[in-house]
PDB file of C-alpha atoms in Angstrom:
ATOM      1  CA  MET A   4     -69.662   7.429  -1.682  1.00 51.00           C
ATOM      2  CA  THR A   5     -66.629   8.024  -3.898  1.00 60.00           C
ATOM      3  CA  TYR A   6     -64.894   5.331  -4.886  1.00 74.00           C
ATOM      4  CA  GLU A   7     -61.373   5.613  -3.883  1.00 75.00           C
ATOM      5  CA  ASN A   8     -60.386   2.396  -2.318  1.00 89.00           C
ATOM      6  CA  LEU A   9     -63.774   0.766  -2.915  1.00 94.00           C
ATOM      7  CA  ASP A  10     -61.765  -2.434  -3.980  1.00 94.00           C
ATOM      8  CA  ALA A  11     -59.976  -3.183  -0.366  1.00 94.00           C
ATOM      9  CA  LYS A  12     -62.742  -2.488   1.500  1.00 93.00           C
ATOM     10  CA  LEU A  13     -64.789  -5.219  -1.158  1.00 95.00           C
ATOM     11  CA  VAL A  14     -62.124  -7.269  -0.525  1.00 94.00           C
ATOM     12  CA  ASN A  15     -62.167  -6.434   3.270  1.00 93.00           C
ATOM     13  CA  ALA A  16     -65.743  -7.110   3.628  1.00 93.00           C
ATOM     14  CA  LEU A  17     -65.739 -10.740   2.005  1.00 93.00           C
ATOM     15  CA  LEU A  18     -62.624 -11.461   3.822  1.00 91.00           C
ATOM     16  CA  GLY A  19     -65.215 -10.889   7.299  1.00 89.00           C
ATOM     17  CA  ASP A  20     -67.974 -12.744   5.197  1.00 91.00           C
ATOM     18  CA  GLY A  21     -66.871 -14.877   2.530  1.00 90.00           C
ATOM     19  CA  ARG A  22     -70.810 -15.762   1.539  1.00 92.00           C
ATOM     20  CA  ALA A  23     -71.919 -11.914   1.539  1.00 94.00           C
ATOM     21  CA  SER A  24     -74.570 -11.151  -1.432  1.00 95.00           C
ATOM     22  CA  LEU A  25     -74.223  -8.368  -3.738  1.00 96.00           C
ATOM     23  CA  ARG A  26     -77.301  -6.655  -1.389  1.00 97.00           C
ATOM     24  CA  SER A  27     -75.454  -6.423   1.623  1.00 96.00           C
ATOM     25  CA  LEU A  28     -72.198  -5.683   0.281  1.00 96.00           C
ATOM     26  CA  ALA A  29     -73.537  -2.832  -1.447  1.00 95.00           C
ATOM     27  CA  GLU A  30     -75.160  -1.855   2.000  1.00 95.00           C
ATOM     28  CA  GLU A  31     -72.345  -1.947   3.838  1.00 94.00           C
ATOM     29  CA  LEU A  32     -69.997  -0.168   1.398  1.00 94.00           C
ATOM     30  CA  ASP A  33     -72.659   2.605   0.649  1.00 93.00           C
ATOM     31  CA  VAL A  34     -73.015   1.732  -3.176  1.00 95.00           C
ATOM     32  CA  SER A  35     -75.330   0.285  -6.035  1.00 94.00           C
ATOM     33  CA  VAL A  36     -75.024  -3.674  -6.457  1.00 96.00           C
ATOM     34  CA  THR A  37     -74.149  -2.885  -9.972  1.00 96.00           C
ATOM     35  CA  THR A  38     -71.116  -1.200  -9.189  1.00 96.00           C
ATOM     36  CA  VAL A  39     -70.122  -4.250  -6.100  1.00 96.00           C
ATOM     37  CA  SER A  40     -70.603  -6.755  -9.003  1.00 96.00           C
ATOM     38  CA  ASN A  41     -68.514  -4.663 -11.307  1.00 95.00           C
ATOM     39  CA  HIS A  42     -65.669  -4.251  -9.185  1.00 95.00           C
ATOM     40  CA  LEU A  43     -65.898  -8.076  -8.236  1.00 95.00           C
ATOM     41  CA  SER A  44     -65.985  -9.271 -11.357  1.00 95.00           C
ATOM     42  CA  ASP A  45     -62.663  -7.276 -12.192  1.00 95.00           C
ATOM     43  CA  LEU A  46     -60.766  -8.208  -8.800  1.00 95.00           C
ATOM     44  CA  GLU A  47     -61.933 -11.887  -9.898  1.00 95.00           C
ATOM     45  CA  ASP A  48     -60.593 -11.151 -13.545  1.00 95.00           C
ATOM     46  CA  GLU A  49     -57.276  -9.550 -12.638  1.00 95.00           C
ATOM     47  CA  GLY A  50     -56.784 -12.863  -9.869  1.00 94.00           C
ATOM     48  CA  VAL A  51     -56.720 -10.856  -6.750  1.00 93.00           C
ATOM     49  CA  ILE A  52     -59.339 -12.891  -5.600  1.00 94.00           C
ATOM     50  CA  GLU A  53     -59.057 -16.696  -6.503  1.00 92.00           C
ATOM     51  CA  GLY A  54     -62.353 -18.298  -5.769  1.00 89.00           C
ATOM     52  CA  TYR A  55     -64.413 -19.018  -2.608  1.00 88.00           C
ATOM     53  CA  THR A  56     -64.061 -22.135  -0.551  1.00 86.00           C
ATOM     54  CA  PRO A  57     -64.855 -22.674   2.825  1.00 86.00           C
ATOM     55  CA  ARG A  58     -62.338 -22.098   5.681  1.00 85.00           C
ATOM     56  CA  LEU A  59     -61.933 -26.400   7.282  1.00 88.00           C
ATOM     57  CA  ASP A  60     -60.409 -26.785  10.665  1.00 89.00           C
ATOM     58  CA  TYR A  61     -58.468 -30.008   9.362  1.00 92.00           C
ATOM     59  CA  ASP A  62     -58.418 -31.227  13.215  1.00 91.00           C
ATOM     60  CA  ALA A  63     -62.074 -31.052  13.636  1.00 93.00           C
ATOM     61  CA  VAL A  64     -62.127 -33.905  10.415  1.00 95.00           C
ATOM     62  CA  GLY A  65     -59.368 -36.382  11.752  1.00 95.00           C
ATOM     63  CA  TYR A  66     -56.052 -34.355  10.475  1.00 95.00           C
ATOM     64  CA  ASP A  67     -54.654 -33.330  13.411  1.00 93.00           C
ATOM     65  CA  VAL A  68     -50.762 -34.225  12.475  1.00 97.00           C
ATOM     66  CA  THR A  69     -49.433 -31.109  10.844  1.00 97.00           C
ATOM     67  CA  ALA A  70     -45.692 -31.285   9.476  1.00 97.00           C
ATOM     68  CA  VAL A  71     -43.428 -28.953   8.058  1.00 97.00           C
ATOM     69  CA  ILE A  72     -40.791 -30.268   6.115  1.00 97.00           C
ATOM     70  CA  GLN A  73     -37.760 -28.828   4.866  1.00 98.00           C
ATOM     71  CA  LEU A  74     -35.754 -30.259   1.852  1.00 97.00           C
ATOM     72  CA  GLN A  75     -32.414 -29.333   0.667  1.00 97.00           C
ATOM     73  CA  VAL A  76     -33.059 -30.511  -3.386  1.00 97.00           C
ATOM     74  CA  GLU A  77     -30.306 -30.879  -6.307  1.00 93.00           C
ATOM     75  CA  GLY A  78     -30.830 -28.172  -7.883  1.00 84.00           C
ATOM     76  CA  ASN A  79     -31.985 -28.600 -12.118  1.00 94.00           C
ATOM     77  CA  ALA A  80     -34.737 -31.236  -9.743  1.00 96.00           C
ATOM     78  CA  LEU A  81     -36.488 -28.225  -7.598  1.00 96.00           C
ATOM     79  CA  PRO A  82     -39.187 -27.967 -10.186  1.00 96.00           C
ATOM     80  CA  ASP A  83     -40.267 -31.345 -10.312  1.00 95.00           C
ATOM     81  CA  ILE A  84     -39.729 -31.935  -6.567  1.00 96.00           C
ATOM     82  CA  THR A  85     -42.037 -29.062  -6.161  1.00 96.00           C
ATOM     83  CA  ASP A  86     -44.385 -30.202  -8.714  1.00 95.00           C
ATOM     84  CA  THR A  87     -44.862 -33.286  -6.656  1.00 94.00           C
ATOM     85  CA  LEU A  88     -45.226 -31.671  -2.890  1.00 95.00           C
ATOM     86  CA  ARG A  89     -48.153 -29.214  -4.957  1.00 94.00           C
ATOM     87  CA  ASP A  90     -49.988 -32.469  -6.189  1.00 93.00           C
ATOM     88  CA  HIS A  91     -49.876 -33.959  -2.819  1.00 92.00           C
ATOM     89  CA  ARG A  92     -53.196 -33.539  -1.481  1.00 91.00           C
ATOM     90  CA  GLN A  93     -52.410 -33.215   2.106  1.00 93.00           C
ATOM     91  CA  MET A  94     -49.712 -31.090   1.276  1.00 95.00           C
ATOM     92  CA  ILE A  95     -51.546 -27.615   2.212  1.00 95.00           C
ATOM     93  CA  SER A  96     -48.585 -25.436   1.175  1.00 96.00           C
ATOM     94  CA  VAL A  97     -45.040 -25.128  -0.770  1.00 97.00           C
ATOM     95  CA  TYR A  98     -42.860 -22.990  -0.940  1.00 98.00           C
ATOM     96  CA  GLU A  99     -39.428 -22.456  -2.330  1.00 97.00           C
ATOM     97  CA  VAL A 100     -37.139 -20.601   0.271  1.00 98.00           C
ATOM     98  CA  THR A 101     -33.770 -19.196   0.744  1.00 97.00           C
ATOM     99  CA  GLY A 102     -31.624 -20.433   3.147  1.00 96.00           C
ATOM    100  CA  ASP A 103     -30.366 -23.948   3.890  1.00 96.00           C
ATOM    101  CA  TYR A 104     -33.123 -25.615   2.789  1.00 98.00           C
ATOM    102  CA  ASP A 105     -34.852 -24.978  -0.803  1.00 97.00           C
ATOM    103  CA  VAL A 106     -38.068 -26.272  -0.108  1.00 97.00           C
ATOM    104  CA  ILE A 107     -40.688 -25.678   3.049  1.00 98.00           C
ATOM    105  CA  ALA A 108     -43.972 -28.066   2.597  1.00 97.00           C
ATOM    106  CA  ILE A 109     -46.772 -28.347   5.025  1.00 97.00           C
ATOM    107  CA  GLY A 110     -48.842 -31.258   5.339  1.00 96.00           C
ATOM    108  CA  LYS A 111     -51.768 -32.356   7.677  1.00 96.00           C
ATOM    109  CA  PHE A 112     -51.866 -35.895   8.447  1.00 96.00           C
ATOM    110  CA  LYS A 113     -54.655 -38.005  10.158  1.00 96.00           C
ATOM    111  CA  ASP A 114     -51.862 -39.558  12.453  1.00 95.00           C
ATOM    112  CA  THR A 115     -47.685 -39.931  12.640  1.00 95.00           C
ATOM    113  CA  ASP A 116     -48.070 -43.326  10.852  1.00 95.00           C
ATOM    114  CA  GLY A 117     -49.802 -41.394   7.815  1.00 92.00           C
ATOM    115  CA  MET A 118     -47.631 -39.170   7.855  1.00 95.00           C
ATOM    116  CA  ASN A 119     -44.151 -41.059   8.247  1.00 94.00           C
ATOM    117  CA  ASP A 120     -45.067 -42.960   5.279  1.00 93.00           C
ATOM    118  CA  GLN A 121     -45.698 -40.296   3.281  1.00 91.00           C
ATOM    119  CA  ILE A 122     -42.396 -38.733   4.252  1.00 91.00           C
ATOM    120  CA  LYS A 123     -40.546 -41.630   3.622  1.00 92.00           C
ATOM    121  CA  THR A 124     -42.281 -42.212   0.463  1.00 91.00           C
ATOM    122  CA  LEU A 125     -41.141 -38.773  -0.734  1.00 89.00           C
ATOM    123  CA  LEU A 126     -37.382 -39.265   1.012  1.00 89.00           C
ATOM    124  CA  THR A 127     -36.827 -41.954  -1.828  1.00 93.00           C
ATOM    125  CA  ASP A 128     -36.356 -39.555  -4.630  1.00 94.00           C
ATOM    126  CA  PRO A 129     -32.716 -39.608  -4.960  1.00 95.00           C
ATOM    127  CA  ASP A 130     -32.998 -35.931  -5.716  1.00 95.00           C
ATOM    128  CA  ILE A 131     -33.213 -34.676  -2.161  1.00 96.00           C
ATOM    129  CA  LYS A 132     -29.880 -33.894  -0.404  1.00 95.00           C
ATOM    130  CA  ALA A 133     -31.433 -34.131   3.153  1.00 95.00           C
ATOM    131  CA  SER A 134     -34.635 -33.496   4.775  1.00 95.00           C
ATOM    132  CA  ASN A 135     -35.972 -32.231   7.993  1.00 96.00           C
ATOM    133  CA  THR A 136     -39.198 -32.754   9.712  1.00 96.00           C
ATOM    134  CA  SER A 137     -40.766 -31.200  12.401  1.00 97.00           C
ATOM    135  CA  VAL A 138     -44.259 -32.442  14.187  1.00 97.00           C
ATOM    136  CA  VAL A 139     -46.588 -29.441  15.170  1.00 96.00           C
ATOM    137  CA  LEU A 140     -46.912 -29.328  19.210  1.00 96.00           C
ATOM    138  CA  ASN A 141     -49.546 -26.633  18.639  1.00 94.00           C
ATOM    139  CA  ALA A 142     -50.843 -24.282  16.051  1.00 91.00           C
ATOM    140  CA  VAL A 143     -50.826 -20.971  17.442  1.00 93.00           C
ATOM    141  CA  SER A 144     -52.120 -18.979  14.319  1.00 90.00           C
ATOM    142  CA  GLU A 145     -53.140 -20.496  11.482  1.00 89.00           C
ATOM    143  CA  ASN A 146     -54.378 -19.827   7.736  1.00 85.00           C
ATOM    144  CA  GLU A 147     -55.033 -16.195   8.779  1.00 85.00           C
ATOM    145  CA  GLN A 148     -55.942 -13.564   6.487  1.00 86.00           C
ATOM    146  CA  PHE A 149     -55.137 -10.286   7.183  1.00 90.00           C
ATOM    147  CA  GLU A 150     -57.403  -7.038   5.827  1.00 91.00           C
ATOM    148  CA  LEU A 151     -55.802  -4.871   3.288  1.00 91.00           C
ATOM    149  CA  ASP A 152     -54.904  -0.814   4.259  1.00 90.00           C
ATOM    150  CA  VAL A 153     -57.849   1.481   2.642  1.00 85.00           C
ATOM    151  CA  GLY A 154     -55.846   4.449   3.281  1.00 73.00           C
ATOM    152  CA  ASP A 155     -57.466   7.472   4.639  1.00 52.00           C
ATOM    153  CA  ALA A 156     -60.849   7.259   3.262  1.00 43.00           C
TER     154      ALA A 156
END
């Protein structure tokens, strides 16, 4: 096999089974275990693969309230606000965005009381000019990843 698109194929194989062994990946991709190991190490060193973690079903472990929090922030305070949100363990995503709001954060909570307490604490920050919080009614698609294009190979 040529190594054209091997990295993308390796990533796609891992997206299908993040616990696949080097041997099974090598068999699937029709290359040697050493080749898989070297390419995998390179992908990790380059930051393409950031780690290997389980995918949690937060509902199953009691975090069944998801909130989408939009914040307008005083310009110079944006790094402080995003750092605070990023460091909060229940915020699973934090984005700086364009539009009417400066930050969008996605949080997982055990109940609406816990969500309300966290949001009220956050909103005491004087650098937050405005906020809008939406509670998710139904997660149609969440934490999805997509396979990389491998071209015509």
